[in-house]
CSV table of C-alpha atoms in Angstrom, one decimal:
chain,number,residue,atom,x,y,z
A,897,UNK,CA,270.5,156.7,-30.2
A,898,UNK,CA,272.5,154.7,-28.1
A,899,UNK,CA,272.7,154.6,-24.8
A,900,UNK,CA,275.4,155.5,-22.4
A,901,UNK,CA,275.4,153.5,-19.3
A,902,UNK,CA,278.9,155.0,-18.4
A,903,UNK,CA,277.8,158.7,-18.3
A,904,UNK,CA,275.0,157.3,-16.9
A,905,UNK,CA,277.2,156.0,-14.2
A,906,UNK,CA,279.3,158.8,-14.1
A,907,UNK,CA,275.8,161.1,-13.6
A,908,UNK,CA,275.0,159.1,-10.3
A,909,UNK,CA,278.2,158.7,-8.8
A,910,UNK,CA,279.2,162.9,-9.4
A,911,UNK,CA,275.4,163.7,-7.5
A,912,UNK,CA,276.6,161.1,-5.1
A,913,UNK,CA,278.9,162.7,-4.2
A,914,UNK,CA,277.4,166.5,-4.0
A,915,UNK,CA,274.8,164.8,-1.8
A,916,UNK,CA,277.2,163.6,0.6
A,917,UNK,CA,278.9,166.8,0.6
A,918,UNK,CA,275.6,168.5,1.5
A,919,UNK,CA,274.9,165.8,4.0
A,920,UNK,CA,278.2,166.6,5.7
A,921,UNK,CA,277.9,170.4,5.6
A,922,UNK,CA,274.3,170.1,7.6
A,923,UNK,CA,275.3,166.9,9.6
A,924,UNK,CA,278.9,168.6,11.3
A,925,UNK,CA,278.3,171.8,13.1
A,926,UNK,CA,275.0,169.9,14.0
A,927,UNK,CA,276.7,166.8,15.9
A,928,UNK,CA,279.4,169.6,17.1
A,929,UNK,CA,276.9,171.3,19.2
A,930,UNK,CA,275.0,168.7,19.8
A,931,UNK,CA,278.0,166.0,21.2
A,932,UNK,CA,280.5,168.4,22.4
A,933,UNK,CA,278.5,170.9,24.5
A,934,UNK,CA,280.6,173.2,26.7
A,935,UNK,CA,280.2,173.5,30.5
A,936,UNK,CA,279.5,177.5,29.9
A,937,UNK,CA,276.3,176.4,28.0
A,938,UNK,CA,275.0,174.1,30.3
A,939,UNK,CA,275.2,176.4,33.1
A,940,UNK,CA,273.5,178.9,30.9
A,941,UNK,CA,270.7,176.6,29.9
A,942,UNK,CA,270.0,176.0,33.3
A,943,UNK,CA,268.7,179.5,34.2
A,944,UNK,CA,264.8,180.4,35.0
A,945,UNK,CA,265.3,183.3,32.5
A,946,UNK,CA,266.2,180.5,29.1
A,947,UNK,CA,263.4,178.3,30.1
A,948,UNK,CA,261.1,182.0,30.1
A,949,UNK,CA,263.2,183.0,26.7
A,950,UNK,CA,261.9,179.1,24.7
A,951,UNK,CA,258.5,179.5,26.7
A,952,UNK,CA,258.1,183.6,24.6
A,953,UNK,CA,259.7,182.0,21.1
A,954,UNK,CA,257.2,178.7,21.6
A,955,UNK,CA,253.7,180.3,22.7
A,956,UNK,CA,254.4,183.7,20.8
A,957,UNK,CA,255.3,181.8,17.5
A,958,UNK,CA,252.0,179.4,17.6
A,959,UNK,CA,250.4,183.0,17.9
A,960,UNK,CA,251.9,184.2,15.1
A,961,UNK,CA,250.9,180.8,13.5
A,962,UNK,CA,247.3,181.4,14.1
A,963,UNK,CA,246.8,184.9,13.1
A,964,UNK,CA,248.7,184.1,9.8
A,965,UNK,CA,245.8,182.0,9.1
A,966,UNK,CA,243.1,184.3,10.1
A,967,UNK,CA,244.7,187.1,7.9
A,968,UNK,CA,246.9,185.0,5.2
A,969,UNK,CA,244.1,182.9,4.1
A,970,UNK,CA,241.9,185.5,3.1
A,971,UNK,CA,244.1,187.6,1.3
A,972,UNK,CA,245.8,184.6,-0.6
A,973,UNK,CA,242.2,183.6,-1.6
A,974,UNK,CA,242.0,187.0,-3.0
A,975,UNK,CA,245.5,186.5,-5.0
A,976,UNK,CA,244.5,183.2,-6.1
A,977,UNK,CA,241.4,184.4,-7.8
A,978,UNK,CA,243.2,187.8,-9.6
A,979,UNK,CA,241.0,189.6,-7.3
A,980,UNK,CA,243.2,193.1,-7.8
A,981,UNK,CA,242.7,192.7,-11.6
A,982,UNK,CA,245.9,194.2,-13.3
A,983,UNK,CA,247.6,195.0,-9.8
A,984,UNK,CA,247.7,191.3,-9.2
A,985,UNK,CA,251.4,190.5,-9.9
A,986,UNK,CA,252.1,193.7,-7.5
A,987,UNK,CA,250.7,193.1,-5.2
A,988,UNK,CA,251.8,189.5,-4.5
A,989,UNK,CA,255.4,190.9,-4.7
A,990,UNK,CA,254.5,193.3,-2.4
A,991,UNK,CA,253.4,190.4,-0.2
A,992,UNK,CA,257.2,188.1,-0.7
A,993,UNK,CA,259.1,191.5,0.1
A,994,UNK,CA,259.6,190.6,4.0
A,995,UNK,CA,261.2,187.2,3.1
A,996,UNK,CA,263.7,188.9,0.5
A,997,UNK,CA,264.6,191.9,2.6
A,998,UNK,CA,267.2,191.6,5.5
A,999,UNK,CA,265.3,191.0,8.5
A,1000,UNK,CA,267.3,193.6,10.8
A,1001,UNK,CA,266.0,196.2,7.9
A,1002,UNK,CA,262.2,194.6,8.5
A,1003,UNK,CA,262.7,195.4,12.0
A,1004,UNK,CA,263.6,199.3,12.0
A,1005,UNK,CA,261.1,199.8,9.2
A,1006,UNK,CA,258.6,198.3,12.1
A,1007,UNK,CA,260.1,200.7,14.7
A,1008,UNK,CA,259.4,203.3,12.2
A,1009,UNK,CA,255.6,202.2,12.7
A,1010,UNK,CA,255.4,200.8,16.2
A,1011,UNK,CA,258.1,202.4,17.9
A,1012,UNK,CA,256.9,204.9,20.7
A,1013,UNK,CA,257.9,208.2,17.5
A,1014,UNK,CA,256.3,205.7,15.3
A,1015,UNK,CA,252.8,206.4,13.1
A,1016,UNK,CA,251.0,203.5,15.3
A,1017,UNK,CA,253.2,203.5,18.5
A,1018,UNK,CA,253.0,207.2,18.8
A,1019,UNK,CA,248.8,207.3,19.0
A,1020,UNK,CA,249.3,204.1,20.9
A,1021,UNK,CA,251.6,205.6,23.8
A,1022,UNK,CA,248.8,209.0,23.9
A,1023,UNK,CA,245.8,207.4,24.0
A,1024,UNK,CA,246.5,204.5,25.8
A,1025,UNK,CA,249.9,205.2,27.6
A,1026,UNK,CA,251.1,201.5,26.5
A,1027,UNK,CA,254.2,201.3,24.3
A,1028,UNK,CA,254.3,198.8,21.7
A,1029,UNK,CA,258.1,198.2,21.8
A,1030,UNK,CA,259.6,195.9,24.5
A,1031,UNK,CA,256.1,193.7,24.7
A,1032,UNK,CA,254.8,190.2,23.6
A,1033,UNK,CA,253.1,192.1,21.1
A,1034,UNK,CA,255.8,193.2,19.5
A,1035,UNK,CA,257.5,190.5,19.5
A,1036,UNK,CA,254.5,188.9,18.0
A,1037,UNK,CA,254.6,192.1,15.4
A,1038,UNK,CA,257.7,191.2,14.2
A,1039,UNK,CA,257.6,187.6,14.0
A,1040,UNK,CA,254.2,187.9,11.9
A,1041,UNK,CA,256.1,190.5,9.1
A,1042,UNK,CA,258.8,187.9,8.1
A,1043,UNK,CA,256.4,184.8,8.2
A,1044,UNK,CA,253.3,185.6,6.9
A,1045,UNK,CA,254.8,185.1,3.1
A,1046,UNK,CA,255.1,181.8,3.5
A,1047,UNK,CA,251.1,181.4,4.7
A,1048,UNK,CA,250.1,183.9,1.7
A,1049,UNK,CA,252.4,181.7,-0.5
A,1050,UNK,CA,251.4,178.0,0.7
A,1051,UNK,CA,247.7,179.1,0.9
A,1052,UNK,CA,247.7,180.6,-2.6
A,1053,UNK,CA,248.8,178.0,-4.6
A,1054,UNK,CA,246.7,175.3,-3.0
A,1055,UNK,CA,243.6,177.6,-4.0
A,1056,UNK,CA,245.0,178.4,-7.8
A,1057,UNK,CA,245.7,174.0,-8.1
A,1058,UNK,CA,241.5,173.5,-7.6
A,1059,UNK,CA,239.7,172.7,-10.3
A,1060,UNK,CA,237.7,175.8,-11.6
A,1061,UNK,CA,234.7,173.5,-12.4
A,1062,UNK,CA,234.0,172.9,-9.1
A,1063,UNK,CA,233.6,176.3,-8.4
A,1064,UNK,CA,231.1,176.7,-11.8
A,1065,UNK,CA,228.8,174.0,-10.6
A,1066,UNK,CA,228.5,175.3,-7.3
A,1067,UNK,CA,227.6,178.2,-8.6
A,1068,UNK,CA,225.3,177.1,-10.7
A,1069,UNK,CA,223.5,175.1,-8.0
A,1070,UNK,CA,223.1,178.6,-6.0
A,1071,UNK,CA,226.0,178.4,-3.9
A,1072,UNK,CA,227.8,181.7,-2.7
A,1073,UNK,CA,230.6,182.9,-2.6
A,1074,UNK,CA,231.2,182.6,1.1
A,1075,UNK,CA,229.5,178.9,0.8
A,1076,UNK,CA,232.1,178.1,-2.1
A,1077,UNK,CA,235.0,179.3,0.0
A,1078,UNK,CA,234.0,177.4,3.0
A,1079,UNK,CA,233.1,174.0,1.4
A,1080,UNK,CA,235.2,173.9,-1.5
A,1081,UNK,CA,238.3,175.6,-1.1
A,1082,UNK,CA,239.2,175.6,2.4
A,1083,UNK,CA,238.8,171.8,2.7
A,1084,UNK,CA,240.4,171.1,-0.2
A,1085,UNK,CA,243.5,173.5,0.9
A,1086,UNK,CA,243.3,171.8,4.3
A,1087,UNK,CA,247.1,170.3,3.9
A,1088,UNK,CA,248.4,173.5,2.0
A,1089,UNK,CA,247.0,176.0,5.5
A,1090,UNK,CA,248.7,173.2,7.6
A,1091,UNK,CA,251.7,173.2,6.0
A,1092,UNK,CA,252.0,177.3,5.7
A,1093,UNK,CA,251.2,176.9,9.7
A,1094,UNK,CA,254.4,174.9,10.1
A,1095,UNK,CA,256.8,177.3,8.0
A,1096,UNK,CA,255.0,180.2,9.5
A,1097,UNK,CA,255.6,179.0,13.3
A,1098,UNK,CA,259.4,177.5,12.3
A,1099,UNK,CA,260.3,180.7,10.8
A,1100,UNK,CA,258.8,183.0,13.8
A,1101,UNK,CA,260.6,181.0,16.3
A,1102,UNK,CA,264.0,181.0,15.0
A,1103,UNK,CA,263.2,185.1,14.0
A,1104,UNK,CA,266.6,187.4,15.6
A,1105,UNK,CA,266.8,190.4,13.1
A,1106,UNK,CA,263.3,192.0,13.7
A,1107,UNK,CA,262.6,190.7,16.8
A,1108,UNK,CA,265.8,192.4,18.7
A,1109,UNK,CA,264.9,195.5,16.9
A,1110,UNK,CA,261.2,195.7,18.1
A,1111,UNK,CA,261.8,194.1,21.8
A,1112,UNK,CA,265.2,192.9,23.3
A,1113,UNK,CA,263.3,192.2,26.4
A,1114,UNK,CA,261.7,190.3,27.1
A,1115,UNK,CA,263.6,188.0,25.2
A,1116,UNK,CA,263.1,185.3,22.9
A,1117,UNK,CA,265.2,182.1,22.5
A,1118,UNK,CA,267.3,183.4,19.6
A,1119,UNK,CA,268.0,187.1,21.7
A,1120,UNK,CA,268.9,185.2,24.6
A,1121,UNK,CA,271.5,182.7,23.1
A,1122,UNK,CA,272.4,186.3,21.4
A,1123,UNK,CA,273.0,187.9,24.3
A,1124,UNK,CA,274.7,184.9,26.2
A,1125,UNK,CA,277.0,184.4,23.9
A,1126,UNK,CA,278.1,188.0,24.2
A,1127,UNK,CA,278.0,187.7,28.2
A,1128,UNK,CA,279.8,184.7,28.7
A,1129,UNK,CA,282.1,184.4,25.4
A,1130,UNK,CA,280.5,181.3,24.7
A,1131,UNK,CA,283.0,181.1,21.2
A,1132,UNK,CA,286.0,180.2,23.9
């Protein structure tokens, strides 16, 4: 068969091309806000209350961060090894729908739970008198339900990619289960968990939808540029 160093050509140039176009469409509304900053958005980063709003997103996303370990880890392990037999393949969809649904809807299905008529914040506000809406906690709530996919997800297939013999001759030399978890797949999965951390805490920080639905105050980062760009028509 001969080859075709023109279409070849023609191939490269054409993705070229689409990669400069993609370059340019990240690159430009990047440099805008970046290079030509307006006076109204210094002033407004200059307030106690936006340094308070990046402290919340920061501390409260590295929260979310760890607990997604604690709790993703675990359960991906349980995924990875087809733990709920038949009901495998559901229940990992079950586990992506926060990432696929609009994350506005995420956060009145969570006010549904945690809100103060909620199933959790209702027994919460009786027994205890504290209100789960309008706290860290919620905040940290919210940001955990549209992140912790992305744990589940990075953690799971670092643990399916191990080699299965591994496991067998561990086994075989008396290991247990908890032993085989510990030595074998959580070091070998070290990279994947660190990796899931990162997506988990970028995607917690940056979280609006839920987040305003669960606790406007106090504010995040995202809910206070929200809310100053309402206050002081930051588009003019």
């Amino acid at each position: 068969m001969k080859h075709n160093y023109l279409s070849d050509k023609a191939l490269k140039v054409s993705f070229l091309i689409i990669s400069l176009f993609v370059l340019v469409f990240i690159i430009v509304p990047l440099a805008r806000l970046v290079l030509f900053i307006n006076p109204k958005t210094v002033s407004v980063i200059e307030q106690s209350s936006v340094l308070e709003a990046i402290f919340n997103s920061l501390s409260l996303s590295f929260i979310c961060g760890l607990i997604s370990i604690g709790v993703g880890v675990p359960f991906a392990y349980l995924l990875s090894k087809n733990f709920f037999k038949r009901f495998n393949k559901f229940v990992e969809t079950i586990s992506d729908i926060p990432i696929s649904i609009p994350h506005t809807v995420a956060g009145i299905a969570l006010l549904f739970i945690y809100g103060k008529e909620g199933i959790i914040g209702s027994l919460s506000y009786k027994l205890f008198k504290f209100q789960i809406t309008g706290t860290r906690i919620a905040i940290t709530i919210a940001m955990l339900f549209v992140s912790l996919p992305y744990m589940v997800n990075a953690a799971k297939e670092s643990f399916k990619s191990i080699d299965k013999e591994l496991e067998k001759t561990a086994k075989m030399l008396g290991a247990s289960e908890f032993n085989i978890f510990k030595d074998i797949y959580l070091p070998l999965s070290k990279s994947a968990i660190y990796s899931g951390f990162i997506l988990v805490w970028a995607r917690a920080i940056s979280e609006f939808g839920a987040v305003v639905m669960l606790a406007y105050y106090p504010m995040t980062a995202p809910v206070k540029i929200y809310n100053a760009f309402n206050e002081m028509n930051l588009a003019r």
